Amino acid sequence: MYFGNPGTSYVLKALGVGEDLAHTSIRFGLGRFNTEEDVDYVTDKMVQVVTKLRELSPLYEMAKEGIDISKVKWQTA
């Protein structure tokens, strides 16, 4: 498994994606040795994981309700 550069994607930056959102992105690479089964497996697994994470995330619920999370004043301890 290769994790690549931990910095944000220059492509996402060029598209105007903010730094916070760009840091939450996941990049996948495909090569000539990947099979259709590989792609299907990763796609299915990602759907499962993202669905589970959304179920656990209060931030996702806030975003679904239209709350701009970047404007929330978070209380610090």
mmCIF file of the N, C-alpha and C atoms, coordinates in Angstrom:
data_MODEL
# 
_entry.id   MODEL 
# 
loop_
_atom_site.group_PDB 
_atom_site.id 
_atom_site.type_symbol 
_atom_site.label_atom_id 
_atom_site.label_alt_id 
_atom_site.label_comp_id 
_atom_site.label_asym_id 
_atom_site.label_entity_id 
_atom_site.label_seq_id 
_atom_site.pdbx_PDB_ins_code 
_atom_site.Cartn_x 
_atom_site.Cartn_y 
_atom_site.Cartn_z 
_atom_site.occupancy 
_atom_site.B_iso_or_equiv 
_atom_site.pdbx_formal_charge 
_atom_site.auth_seq_id 
_atom_site.auth_comp_id 
_atom_site.auth_asym_id 
_atom_site.auth_atom_id 
_atom_site.pdbx_PDB_model_num 
ATOM 1   N N  . MET A 1 1  ? 0.849   -1.173 0.000   1.00 0.00 ? 1  MET A N  1 
ATOM 2   C CA . MET A 1 1  ? 0.000   0.000  0.000   1.00 0.00 ? 1  MET A CA 1 
ATOM 3   C C  . MET A 1 1  ? 0.893   1.232  0.000   1.00 0.00 ? 1  MET A C  1 
ATOM 4   N N  . TYR A 1 2  ? 0.561   2.188  -0.830  1.00 0.00 ? 2  TYR A N  1 
ATOM 5   C CA . TYR A 1 2  ? 1.335   3.417  -0.951  1.00 0.00 ? 2  TYR A CA 1 
ATOM 6   C C  . TYR A 1 2  ? 0.462   4.581  -0.540  1.00 0.00 ? 2  TYR A C  1 
ATOM 7   N N  . PHE A 1 3  ? 0.953   5.401  0.385   1.00 0.00 ? 3  PHE A N  1 
ATOM 8   C CA . PHE A 1 3  ? 0.163   6.511  0.887   1.00 0.00 ? 3  PHE A CA 1 
ATOM 9   C C  . PHE A 1 3  ? 0.511   7.834  0.231   1.00 0.00 ? 3  PHE A C  1 
ATOM 10  N N  . GLY A 1 4  ? 1.552   7.892  -0.538  1.00 0.00 ? 4  GLY A N  1 
ATOM 11  C CA . GLY A 1 4  ? 1.878   9.084  -1.298  1.00 0.00 ? 4  GLY A CA 1 
ATOM 12  C C  . GLY A 1 4  ? 2.214   10.292 -0.454  1.00 0.00 ? 4  GLY A C  1 
ATOM 13  N N  . ASN A 1 5  ? 2.140   11.433 -1.066  1.00 0.00 ? 5  ASN A N  1 
ATOM 14  C CA . ASN A 1 5  ? 2.448   12.703 -0.428  1.00 0.00 ? 5  ASN A CA 1 
ATOM 15  C C  . ASN A 1 5  ? 1.317   13.091 0.517   1.00 0.00 ? 5  ASN A C  1 
ATOM 16  N N  . PRO A 1 6  ? 1.622   13.397 1.781   1.00 0.00 ? 6  PRO A N  1 
ATOM 17  C CA . PRO A 1 6  ? 0.564   13.780 2.711   1.00 0.00 ? 6  PRO A CA 1 
ATOM 18  C C  . PRO A 1 6  ? 0.013   15.184 2.455   1.00 0.00 ? 6  PRO A C  1 
ATOM 19  N N  . GLY A 1 7  ? 0.636   15.928 1.572   1.00 0.00 ? 7  GLY A N  1 
ATOM 20  C CA . GLY A 1 7  ? 0.150   17.266 1.251   1.00 0.00 ? 7  GLY A CA 1 
ATOM 21  C C  . GLY A 1 7  ? -1.128  17.210 0.424   1.00 0.00 ? 7  GLY A C  1 
ATOM 22  N N  . THR A 1 8  ? -1.762  18.344 0.272   1.00 0.00 ? 8  THR A N  1 
ATOM 23  C CA . THR A 1 8  ? -2.998  18.382 -0.499  1.00 0.00 ? 8  THR A CA 1 
ATOM 24  C C  . THR A 1 8  ? -2.698  18.310 -1.994  1.00 0.00 ? 8  THR A C  1 
ATOM 25  N N  . SER A 1 9  ? -3.660  17.820 -2.726  1.00 0.00 ? 9  SER A N  1 
ATOM 26  C CA . SER A 1 9  ? -3.531  17.642 -4.161  1.00 0.00 ? 9  SER A CA 1 
ATOM 27  C C  . SER A 1 9  ? -3.507  18.995 -4.878  1.00 0.00 ? 9  SER A C  1 
ATOM 28  N N  . TYR A 1 10 ? -2.529  19.189 -5.742  1.00 0.00 ? 10 TYR A N  1 
ATOM 29  C CA . TYR A 1 10 ? -2.477  20.429 -6.513  1.00 0.00 ? 10 TYR A CA 1 
ATOM 30  C C  . TYR A 1 10 ? -3.667  20.517 -7.473  1.00 0.00 ? 10 TYR A C  1 
ATOM 31  N N  . VAL A 1 11 ? -4.195  19.369 -7.893  1.00 0.00 ? 11 VAL A N  1 
ATOM 32  C CA . VAL A 1 11 ? -5.367  19.362 -8.778  1.00 0.00 ? 11 VAL A CA 1 
ATOM 33  C C  . VAL A 1 11 ? -6.583  19.893 -8.025  1.00 0.00 ? 11 VAL A C  1 
ATOM 34  N N  . LEU A 1 12 ? -6.795  19.415 -6.808  1.00 0.00 ? 12 LEU A N  1 
ATOM 35  C CA . LEU A 1 12 ? -7.930  19.908 -6.023  1.00 0.00 ? 12 LEU A CA 1 
ATOM 36  C C  . LEU A 1 12 ? -7.777  21.390 -5.716  1.00 0.00 ? 12 LEU A C  1 
ATOM 37  N N  . LYS A 1 13 ? -6.558  21.819 -5.403  1.00 0.00 ? 13 LYS A N  1 
ATOM 38  C CA . LYS A 1 13 ? -6.325  23.245 -5.156  1.00 0.00 ? 13 LYS A CA 1 
ATOM 39  C C  . LYS A 1 13 ? -6.658  24.073 -6.400  1.00 0.00 ? 13 LYS A C  1 
ATOM 40  N N  . ALA A 1 14 ? -6.247  23.580 -7.575  1.00 0.00 ? 14 ALA A N  1 
ATOM 41  C CA . ALA A 1 14 ? -6.515  24.294 -8.824  1.00 0.00 ? 14 ALA A CA 1 
ATOM 42  C C  . ALA A 1 14 ? -8.005  24.372 -9.114  1.00 0.00 ? 14 ALA A C  1 
ATOM 43  N N  . LEU A 1 15 ? -8.749  23.378 -8.628  1.00 0.00 ? 15 LEU A N  1 
ATOM 44  C CA . LEU A 1 15 ? -10.204 23.383 -8.812  1.00 0.00 ? 15 LEU A CA 1 
ATOM 45  C C  . LEU A 1 15 ? -10.910 24.277 -7.798  1.00 0.00 ? 15 LEU A C  1 
ATOM 46  N N  . GLY A 1 16 ? -10.139 24.857 -6.870  1.00 0.00 ? 16 GLY A N  1 
ATOM 47  C CA . GLY A 1 16 ? -10.719 25.764 -5.887  1.00 0.00 ? 16 GLY A CA 1 
ATOM 48  C C  . GLY A 1 16 ? -11.222 25.088 -4.627  1.00 0.00 ? 16 GLY A C  1 
ATOM 49  N N  . VAL A 1 17 ? -10.844 23.836 -4.424  1.00 0.00 ? 17 VAL A N  1 
ATOM 50  C CA . VAL A 1 17 ? -11.251 23.117 -3.213  1.00 0.00 ? 17 VAL A CA 1 
ATOM 51  C C  . VAL A 1 17 ? -10.456 23.682 -2.035  1.00 0.00 ? 17 VAL A C  1 
ATOM 52  N N  . GLY A 1 18 ? -11.146 23.972 -0.944  1.00 0.00 ? 18 GLY A N  1 
ATOM 53  C CA . GLY A 1 18 ? -10.498 24.517 0.245   1.00 0.00 ? 18 GLY A CA 1 
ATOM 54  C C  . GLY A 1 18 ? -9.543  23.525 0.884   1.00 0.00 ? 18 GLY A C  1 
ATOM 55  N N  . GLU A 1 19 ? -8.632  24.061 1.677   1.00 0.00 ? 19 GLU A N  1 
ATOM 56  C CA . GLU A 1 19 ? -7.594  23.246 2.319   1.00 0.00 ? 19 GLU A CA 1 
ATOM 57  C C  . GLU A 1 19 ? -8.195  22.155 3.213   1.00 0.00 ? 19 GLU A C  1 
ATOM 58  N N  . ASP A 1 20 ? -9.199  22.502 4.010   1.00 0.00 ? 20 ASP A N  1 
ATOM 59  C CA . ASP A 1 20 ? -9.814  21.517 4.910   1.00 0.00 ? 20 ASP A CA 1 
ATOM 60  C C  . ASP A 1 20 ? -10.424 20.360 4.134   1.00 0.00 ? 20 ASP A C  1 
ATOM 61  N N  . LEU A 1 21 ? -11.172 20.672 3.087   1.00 0.00 ? 21 LEU A N  1 
ATOM 62  C CA . LEU A 1 21 ? -11.811 19.625 2.289   1.00 0.00 ? 21 LEU A CA 1 
ATOM 63  C C  . LEU A 1 21 ? -10.774 18.821 1.515   1.00 0.00 ? 21 LEU A C  1 
ATOM 64  N N  . ALA A 1 22 ? -9.764  19.491 1.007   1.00 0.00 ? 22 ALA A N  1 
ATOM 65  C CA . ALA A 1 22 ? -8.718  18.796 0.248   1.00 0.00 ? 22 ALA A CA 1 
ATOM 66  C C  . ALA A 1 22 ? -7.981  17.784 1.132   1.00 0.00 ? 22 ALA A C  1 
ATOM 67  N N  . HIS A 1 23 ? -7.829  18.095 2.410   1.00 0.00 ? 23 HIS A N  1 
ATOM 68  C CA . HIS A 1 23 ? -7.149  17.169 3.324   1.00 0.00 ? 23 HIS A CA 1 
ATOM 69  C C  . HIS A 1 23 ? -7.993  15.942 3.634   1.00 0.00 ? 23 HIS A C  1 
ATOM 70  N N  . THR A 1 24 ? -9.284  15.989 3.342   1.00 0.00 ? 24 THR A N  1 
ATOM 71  C CA . THR A 1 24 ? -10.141 14.836 3.601   1.00 0.00 ? 24 THR A CA 1 
ATOM 72  C C  . THR A 1 24 ? -10.322 13.962 2.363   1.00 0.00 ? 24 THR A C  1 
ATOM 73  N N  . SER A 1 25 ? -9.638  14.302 1.298   1.00 0.00 ? 25 SER A N  1 
ATOM 74  C CA . SER A 1 25 ? -9.798  13.549 0.055   1.00 0.00 ? 25 SER A CA 1 
ATOM 75  C C  . SER A 1 25 ? -8.999  12.252 0.084   1.00 0.00 ? 25 SER A C  1 
ATOM 76  N N  . ILE A 1 26 ? -9.409  11.339 -0.755  1.00 0.00 ? 26 ILE A N  1 
ATOM 77  C CA . ILE A 1 26 ? -8.696  10.078 -0.930  1.00 0.00 ? 26 ILE A CA 1 
ATOM 78  C C  . ILE A 1 26 ? -8.393  9.941  -2.419  1.00 0.00 ? 26 ILE A C  1 
ATOM 79  N N  . ARG A 1 27 ? -7.134  9.646  -2.727  1.00 0.00 ? 27 ARG A N  1 
ATOM 80  C CA . ARG A 1 27 ? -6.749  9.470  -4.129  1.00 0.00 ? 27 ARG A CA 1 
ATOM 81  C C  . ARG A 1 27 ? -6.500  7.994  -4.403  1.00 0.00 ? 27 ARG A C  1 
ATOM 82  N N  . PHE A 1 28 ? -6.993  7.556  -5.538  1.00 0.00 ? 28 PHE A N  1 
ATOM 83  C CA . PHE A 1 28 ? -6.770  6.182  -5.977  1.00 0.00 ? 28 PHE A CA 1 
ATOM 84  C C  . PHE A 1 28 ? -6.015  6.219  -7.290  1.00 0.00 ? 28 PHE A C  1 
ATOM 85  N N  . GLY A 1 29 ? -5.119  5.277  -7.448  1.00 0.00 ? 29 GLY A N  1 
ATOM 86  C CA . GLY A 1 29 ? -4.383  5.164  -8.696  1.00 0.00 ? 29 GLY A CA 1 
ATOM 87  C C  . GLY A 1 29 ? -4.691  3.829  -9.360  1.00 0.00 ? 29 GLY A C  1 
ATOM 88  N N  . LEU A 1 30 ? -4.822  3.872  -10.649 1.00 0.00 ? 30 LEU A N  1 
ATOM 89  C CA . LEU A 1 30 ? -5.041  2.655  -11.425 1.00 0.00 ? 30 LEU A CA 1 
ATOM 90  C C  . LEU A 1 30 ? -3.878  2.460  -12.382 1.00 0.00 ? 30 LEU A C  1 
ATOM 91  N N  . GLY A 1 31 ? -3.514  1.212  -12.574 1.00 0.00 ? 31 GLY A N  1 
ATOM 92  C CA . GLY A 1 31 ? -2.441  0.893  -13.501 1.00 0.00 ? 31 GLY A CA 1 
ATOM 93  C C  . GLY A 1 31 ? -2.848  -0.236 -14.419 1.00 0.00 ? 31 GLY A C  1 
ATOM 94  N N  . ARG A 1 32 ? -1.962  -0.577 -15.286 1.00 0.00 ? 32 ARG A N  1 
ATOM 95  C CA . ARG A 1 32 ? -2.285  -1.592 -16.290 1.00 0.00 ? 32 ARG A CA 1 
ATOM 96  C C  . ARG A 1 32 ? -2.489  -2.975 -15.689 1.00 0.00 ? 32 ARG A C  1 
ATOM 97  N N  . PHE A 1 33 ? -2.005  -3.184 -14.475 1.00 0.00 ? 33 PHE A N  1 
ATOM 98  C CA . PHE A 1 33 ? -2.154  -4.493 -13.859 1.00 0.00 ? 33 PHE A CA 1 
ATOM 99  C C  . PHE A 1 33 ? -3.410  -4.613 -12.986 1.00 0.00 ? 33 PHE A C  1 
ATOM 100 N N  . ASN A 1 34 ? -4.145  -3.508 -12.816 1.00 0.00 ? 34 ASN A N  1 
ATOM 101 C CA . ASN A 1 34 ? -5.404  -3.587 -12.069 1.00 0.00 ? 34 ASN A CA 1 
ATOM 102 C C  . ASN A 1 34 ? -6.459  -4.265 -12.932 1.00 0.00 ? 34 ASN A C  1 
ATOM 103 N N  . THR A 1 35 ? -7.275  -5.074 -12.275 1.00 0.00 ? 35 THR A N  1 
ATOM 104 C CA . THR A 1 35 ? -8.342  -5.772 -12.982 1.00 0.00 ? 35 THR A CA 1 
ATOM 105 C C  . THR A 1 35 ? -9.682  -5.109 -12.673 1.00 0.00 ? 35 THR A C  1 
ATOM 106 N N  . GLU A 1 36 ? -10.682 -5.470 -13.437 1.00 0.00 ? 36 GLU A N  1 
ATOM 107 C CA . GLU A 1 36 ? -12.030 -4.979 -13.181 1.00 0.00 ? 36 GLU A CA 1 
ATOM 108 C C  . GLU A 1 36 ? -12.491 -5.435 -11.796 1.00 0.00 ? 36 GLU A C  1 
ATOM 109 N N  . GLU A 1 37 ? -12.084 -6.635 -11.404 1.00 0.00 ? 37 GLU A N  1 
ATOM 110 C CA . GLU A 1 37 ? -12.432 -7.150 -10.072 1.00 0.00 ? 37 GLU A CA 1 
ATOM 111 C C  . GLU A 1 37 ? -11.797 -6.306 -8.970  1.00 0.00 ? 37 GLU A C  1 
ATOM 112 N N  . ASP A 1 38 ? -10.565 -5.836 -9.193  1.00 0.00 ? 38 ASP A N  1 
ATOM 113 C CA . ASP A 1 38 ? -9.910  -4.949 -8.227  1.00 0.00 ? 38 ASP A CA 1 
ATOM 114 C C  . ASP A 1 38 ? -10.739 -3.681 -8.027  1.00 0.00 ? 38 ASP A C  1 
ATOM 115 N N  . VAL A 1 39 ? -11.154 -3.095 -9.126  1.00 0.00 ? 39 VAL A N  1 
ATOM 116 C CA . VAL A 1 39 ? -11.932 -1.854 -9.071  1.00 0.00 ? 39 VAL A CA 1 
ATOM 117 C C  . VAL A 1 39 ? -13.272 -2.098 -8.371  1.00 0.00 ? 39 VAL A C  1 
ATOM 118 N N  . ASP A 1 40 ? -13.939 -3.189 -8.719  1.00 0.00 ? 40 ASP A N  1 
ATOM 119 C CA . ASP A 1 40 ? -15.220 -3.519 -8.082  1.00 0.00 ? 40 ASP A CA 1 
ATOM 120 C C  . ASP A 1 40 ? -15.048 -3.720 -6.580  1.00 0.00 ? 40 ASP A C  1 
ATOM 121 N N  . TYR A 1 41 ? -13.975 -4.419 -6.181  1.00 0.00 ? 41 TYR A N  1 
ATOM 122 C CA . TYR A 1 41 ? -13.729 -4.672 -4.763  1.00 0.00 ? 41 TYR A CA 1 
ATOM 123 C C  . TYR A 1 41 ? -13.540 -3.358 -3.998  1.00 0.00 ? 41 TYR A C  1 
ATOM 124 N N  . VAL A 1 42 ? -12.672 -2.502 -4.522  1.00 0.00 ? 42 VAL A N  1 
ATOM 125 C CA . VAL A 1 42 ? -12.389 -1.238 -3.838  1.00 0.00 ? 42 VAL A CA 1 
ATOM 126 C C  . VAL A 1 42 ? -13.645 -0.359 -3.792  1.00 0.00 ? 42 VAL A C  1 
ATOM 127 N N  . THR A 1 43 ? -14.392 -0.316 -4.879  1.00 0.00 ? 43 THR A N  1 
ATOM 128 C CA . THR A 1 43 ? -15.622 0.476  -4.910  1.00 0.00 ? 43 THR A CA 1 
ATOM 129 C C  . THR A 1 43 ? -16.608 -0.012 -3.857  1.00 0.00 ? 43 THR A C  1 
ATOM 130 N N  . ASP A 1 44 ? -16.838 -1.310 -3.811  1.00 0.00 ? 44 ASP A N  1 
ATOM 131 C CA . ASP A 1 44 ? -17.764 -1.867 -2.820  1.00 0.00 ? 44 ASP A CA 1 
ATOM 132 C C  . ASP A 1 44 ? -17.291 -1.595 -1.399  1.00 0.00 ? 44 ASP A C  1 
ATOM 133 N N  . LYS A 1 45 ? -15.994 -1.784 -1.151  1.00 0.00 ? 45 LYS A N  1 
ATOM 134 C CA . LYS A 1 45 ? -15.445 -1.573 0.188   1.00 0.00 ? 45 LYS A CA 1 
ATOM 135 C C  . LYS A 1 45 ? -15.548 -0.108 0.599   1.00 0.00 ? 45 LYS A C  1 
ATOM 136 N N  . MET A 1 46 ? -15.278 0.804  -0.324  1.00 0.00 ? 46 MET A N  1 
ATOM 137 C CA . MET A 1 46 ? -15.358 2.237  -0.005  1.00 0.00 ? 46 MET A CA 1 
ATOM 138 C C  . MET A 1 46 ? -16.792 2.645  0.337   1.00 0.00 ? 46 MET A C  1 
ATOM 139 N N  . VAL A 1 47 ? -17.757 2.121  -0.394  1.00 0.00 ? 47 VAL A N  1 
ATOM 140 C CA . VAL A 1 47 ? -19.160 2.423  -0.090  1.00 0.00 ? 47 VAL A CA 1 
ATOM 141 C C  . VAL A 1 47 ? -19.489 1.959  1.326   1.00 0.00 ? 47 VAL A C  1 
ATOM 142 N N  . GLN A 1 48 ? -19.050 0.762  1.682   1.00 0.00 ? 48 GLN A N  1 
ATOM 143 C CA . GLN A 1 48 ? -19.302 0.238  3.029   1.00 0.00 ? 48 GLN A CA 1 
ATOM 144 C C  . GLN A 1 48 ? -18.669 1.127  4.103   1.00 0.00 ? 48 GLN A C  1 
ATOM 145 N N  . VAL A 1 49 ? -17.420 1.492  3.901   1.00 0.00 ? 49 VAL A N  1 
ATOM 146 C CA . VAL A 1 49 ? -16.693 2.270  4.900   1.00 0.00 ? 49 VAL A CA 1 
ATOM 147 C C  . VAL A 1 49 ? -17.269 3.682  5.018   1.00 0.00 ? 49 VAL A C  1 
ATOM 148 N N  . VAL A 1 50 ? -17.533 4.323  3.904   1.00 0.00 ? 50 VAL A N  1 
ATOM 149 C CA . VAL A 1 50 ? -18.081 5.680  3.947   1.00 0.00 ? 50 VAL A CA 1 
ATOM 150 C C  . VAL A 1 50 ? -19.463 5.680  4.587   1.00 0.00 ? 50 VAL A C  1 
ATOM 151 N N  . THR A 1 51 ? -20.283 4.699  4.266   1.00 0.00 ? 51 THR A N  1 
ATOM 152 C CA . THR A 1 51 ? -21.609 4.602  4.884   1.00 0.00 ? 51 THR A CA 1 
ATOM 153 C C  . THR A 1 51 ? -21.481 4.472  6.397   1.00 0.00 ? 51 THR A C  1 
ATOM 154 N N  . LYS A 1 52 ? -20.579 3.619  6.858   1.00 0.00 ? 52 LYS A N  1 
ATOM 155 C CA . LYS A 1 52 ? -20.366 3.421  8.297   1.00 0.00 ? 52 LYS A CA 1 
ATOM 156 C C  . LYS A 1 52 ? -19.860 4.700  8.959   1.00 0.00 ? 52 LYS A C  1 
ATOM 157 N N  . LEU A 1 53 ? -18.896 5.367  8.347   1.00 0.00 ? 53 LEU A N  1 
ATOM 158 C CA . LEU A 1 53 ? -18.362 6.603  8.914   1.00 0.00 ? 53 LEU A CA 1 
ATOM 159 C C  . LEU A 1 53 ? -19.424 7.694  8.976   1.00 0.00 ? 53 LEU A C  1 
ATOM 160 N N  . ARG A 1 54 ? -20.269 7.778  7.964   1.00 0.00 ? 54 ARG A N  1 
ATOM 161 C CA . ARG A 1 54 ? -21.343 8.766  7.980   1.00 0.00 ? 54 ARG A CA 1 
ATOM 162 C C  . ARG A 1 54 ? -22.332 8.484  9.103   1.00 0.00 ? 54 ARG A C  1 
ATOM 163 N N  . GLU A 1 55 ? -22.602 7.209  9.361   1.00 0.00 ? 55 GLU A N  1 
ATOM 164 C CA . GLU A 1 55 ? -23.499 6.845  10.462  1.00 0.00 ? 55 GLU A CA 1 
ATOM 165 C C  . GLU A 1 55 ? -22.932 7.286  11.806  1.00 0.00 ? 55 GLU A C  1 
ATOM 166 N N  . LEU A 1 56 ? -21.619 7.283  11.937  1.00 0.00 ? 56 LEU A N  1 
ATOM 167 C CA . LEU A 1 56 ? -20.958 7.623  13.188  1.00 0.00 ? 56 LEU A CA 1 
ATOM 168 C C  . LEU A 1 56 ? -20.700 9.123  13.360  1.00 0.00 ? 56 LEU A C  1 
ATOM 169 N N  . SER A 1 57 ? -20.814 9.886  12.304  1.00 0.00 ? 57 SER A N  1 
ATOM 170 C CA . SER A 1 57 ? -20.361 11.273 12.318  1.00 0.00 ? 57 SER A CA 1 
ATOM 171 C C  . SER A 1 57 ? -21.471 12.287 12.572  1.00 0.00 ? 57 SER A C  1 
ATOM 172 N N  . PRO A 1 58 ? -21.395 13.010 13.690  1.00 0.00 ? 58 PRO A N  1 
ATOM 173 C CA . PRO A 1 58 ? -22.345 14.106 13.894  1.00 0.00 ? 58 PRO A CA 1 
ATOM 174 C C  . PRO A 1 58 ? -22.104 15.249 12.894  1.00 0.00 ? 58 PRO A C  1 
ATOM 175 N N  . LEU A 1 59 ? -20.874 15.374 12.408  1.00 0.00 ? 59 LEU A N  1 
ATOM 176 C CA . LEU A 1 59 ? -20.586 16.423 11.428  1.00 0.00 ? 59 LEU A CA 1 
ATOM 177 C C  . LEU A 1 59 ? -21.309 16.164 10.111  1.00 0.00 ? 59 LEU A C  1 
ATOM 178 N N  . TYR A 1 60 ? -21.418 14.918 9.728   1.00 0.00 ? 60 TYR A N  1 
ATOM 179 C CA . TYR A 1 60 ? -22.138 14.589 8.502   1.00 0.00 ? 60 TYR A CA 1 
ATOM 180 C C  . TYR A 1 60 ? -23.613 14.950 8.638   1.00 0.00 ? 60 TYR A C  1 
ATOM 181 N N  . GLU A 1 61 ? -24.184 14.682 9.807   1.00 0.00 ? 61 GLU A N  1 
ATOM 182 C CA . GLU A 1 61 ? -25.586 15.047 10.041  1.00 0.00 ? 61 GLU A CA 1 
ATOM 183 C C  . GLU A 1 61 ? -25.765 16.560 9.943   1.00 0.00 ? 61 GLU A C  1 
ATOM 184 N N  . MET A 1 62 ? -24.825 17.310 10.503  1.00 0.00 ? 62 MET A N  1 
ATOM 185 C CA . MET A 1 62 ? -24.899 18.773 10.435  1.00 0.00 ? 62 MET A CA 1 
ATOM 186 C C  . MET A 1 62 ? -24.831 19.246 8.985   1.00 0.00 ? 62 MET A C  1 
ATOM 187 N N  . ALA A 1 63 ? -23.918 18.664 8.217   1.00 0.00 ? 63 ALA A N  1 
ATOM 188 C CA . ALA A 1 63 ? -23.768 19.054 6.813   1.00 0.00 ? 63 ALA A CA 1 
ATOM 189 C C  . ALA A 1 63 ? -25.032 18.730 6.027   1.00 0.00 ? 63 ALA A C  1 
ATOM 190 N N  . LYS A 1 64 ? -25.646 17.570 6.315   1.00 0.00 ? 64 LYS A N  1 
ATOM 191 C CA . LYS A 1 64 ? -26.897 17.206 5.628   1.00 0.00 ? 64 LYS A CA 1 
ATOM 192 C C  . LYS A 1 64 ? -28.002 18.208 5.926   1.00 0.00 ? 64 LYS A C  1 
ATOM 193 N N  . GLU A 1 65 ? -27.970 18.804 7.122   1.00 0.00 ? 65 GLU A N  1 
ATOM 194 C CA . GLU A 1 65 ? -28.974 19.787 7.507   1.00 0.00 ? 65 GLU A CA 1 
ATOM 195 C C  . GLU A 1 65 ? -28.676 21.165 6.942   1.00 0.00 ? 65 GLU A C  1 
ATOM 196 N N  . GLY A 1 66 ? -27.566 21.286 6.226   1.00 0.00 ? 66 GLY A N  1 
ATOM 197 C CA . GLY A 1 66 ? -27.225 22.551 5.580   1.00 0.00 ? 66 GLY A CA 1 
ATOM 198 C C  . GLY A 1 66 ? -26.358 23.472 6.417   1.00 0.00 ? 66 GLY A C  1 
ATOM 199 N N  . ILE A 1 67 ? -25.837 22.980 7.524   1.00 0.00 ? 67 ILE A N  1 
ATOM 200 C CA . ILE A 1 67 ? -24.974 23.790 8.383   1.00 0.00 ? 67 ILE A CA 1 
ATOM 201 C C  . ILE A 1 67 ? -23.584 23.853 7.756   1.00 0.00 ? 67 ILE A C  1 
ATOM 202 N N  . ASP A 1 68 ? -23.087 25.076 7.601   1.00 0.00 ? 68 ASP A N  1 
ATOM 203 C CA . ASP A 1 68 ? -21.732 25.254 7.065   1.00 0.00 ? 68 ASP A CA 1 
ATOM 204 C C  . ASP A 1 68 ? -20.746 25.012 8.200   1.00 0.00 ? 68 ASP A C  1 
ATOM 205 N N  . ILE A 1 69 ? -20.165 23.835 8.217   1.00 0.00 ? 69 ILE A N  1 
ATOM 206 C CA . ILE A 1 69 ? -19.302 23.419 9.321   1.00 0.00 ? 69 ILE A CA 1 
ATOM 207 C C  . ILE A 1 69 ? -18.080 24.326 9.447   1.00 0.00 ? 69 ILE A C  1 
ATOM 208 N N  . SER A 1 70 ? -17.642 24.925 8.349   1.00 0.00 ? 70 SER A N  1 
ATOM 209 C CA . SER A 1 70 ? -16.475 25.807 8.409   1.00 0.00 ? 70 SER A CA 1 
ATOM 210 C C  . SER A 1 70 ? -16.773 27.090 9.188   1.00 0.00 ? 70 SER A C  1 
ATOM 211 N N  . LYS A 1 71 ? -18.054 27.395 9.381   1.00 0.00 ? 71 LYS A N  1 
ATOM 212 C CA . LYS A 1 71 ? -18.431 28.617 10.095  1.00 0.00 ? 71 LYS A CA 1 
ATOM 213 C C  . LYS A 1 71 ? -18.824 28.369 11.550  1.00 0.00 ? 71 LYS A C  1 
ATOM 214 N N  . VAL A 1 72 ? -18.808 27.119 11.967  1.00 0.00 ? 72 VAL A N  1 
ATOM 215 C CA . VAL A 1 72 ? -19.173 26.777 13.350  1.00 0.00 ? 72 VAL A CA 1 
ATOM 216 C C  . VAL A 1 72 ? -18.080 27.218 14.296  1.00 0.00 ? 72 VAL A C  1 
ATOM 217 N N  . LYS A 1 73 ? -18.465 27.853 15.395  1.00 0.00 ? 73 LYS A N  1 
ATOM 218 C CA . LYS A 1 73 ? -17.531 28.254 16.452  1.00 0.00 ? 73 LYS A CA 1 
ATOM 219 C C  . LYS A 1 73 ? -17.453 27.103 17.445  1.00 0.00 ? 73 LYS A C  1 
ATOM 220 N N  . TRP A 1 74 ? -16.367 26.343 17.377  1.00 0.00 ? 74 TRP A N  1 
ATOM 221 C CA . TRP A 1 74 ? -16.207 25.160 18.216  1.00 0.00 ? 74 TRP A CA 1 
ATOM 222 C C  . TRP A 1 74 ? -15.698 25.557 19.584  1.00 0.00 ? 74 TRP A C  1 
ATOM 223 N N  . GLN A 1 75 ? -16.258 24.975 20.620  1.00 0.00 ? 75 GLN A N  1 
ATOM 224 C CA . GLN A 1 75 ? -15.834 25.228 21.988  1.00 0.00 ? 75 GLN A CA 1 
ATOM 225 C C  . GLN A 1 75 ? -14.591 24.397 22.271  1.00 0.00 ? 75 GLN A C  1 
ATOM 226 N N  . THR A 1 76 ? -13.603 25.032 22.879  1.00 0.00 ? 76 THR A N  1 
ATOM 227 C CA . THR A 1 76 ? -12.380 24.312 23.229  1.00 0.00 ? 76 THR A CA 1 
ATOM 228 C C  . THR A 1 76 ? -12.345 24.074 24.726  1.00 0.00 ? 76 THR A C  1 
ATOM 229 N N  . ALA A 1 77 ? -11.704 23.012 25.115  1.00 0.00 ? 77 ALA A N  1 
ATOM 230 C CA . ALA A 1 77 ? -11.656 22.658 26.541  1.00 0.00 ? 77 ALA A CA 1 
ATOM 231 C C  . ALA A 1 77 ? -10.632 23.465 27.278  1.00 0.00 ? 77 ALA A C  1 
# 
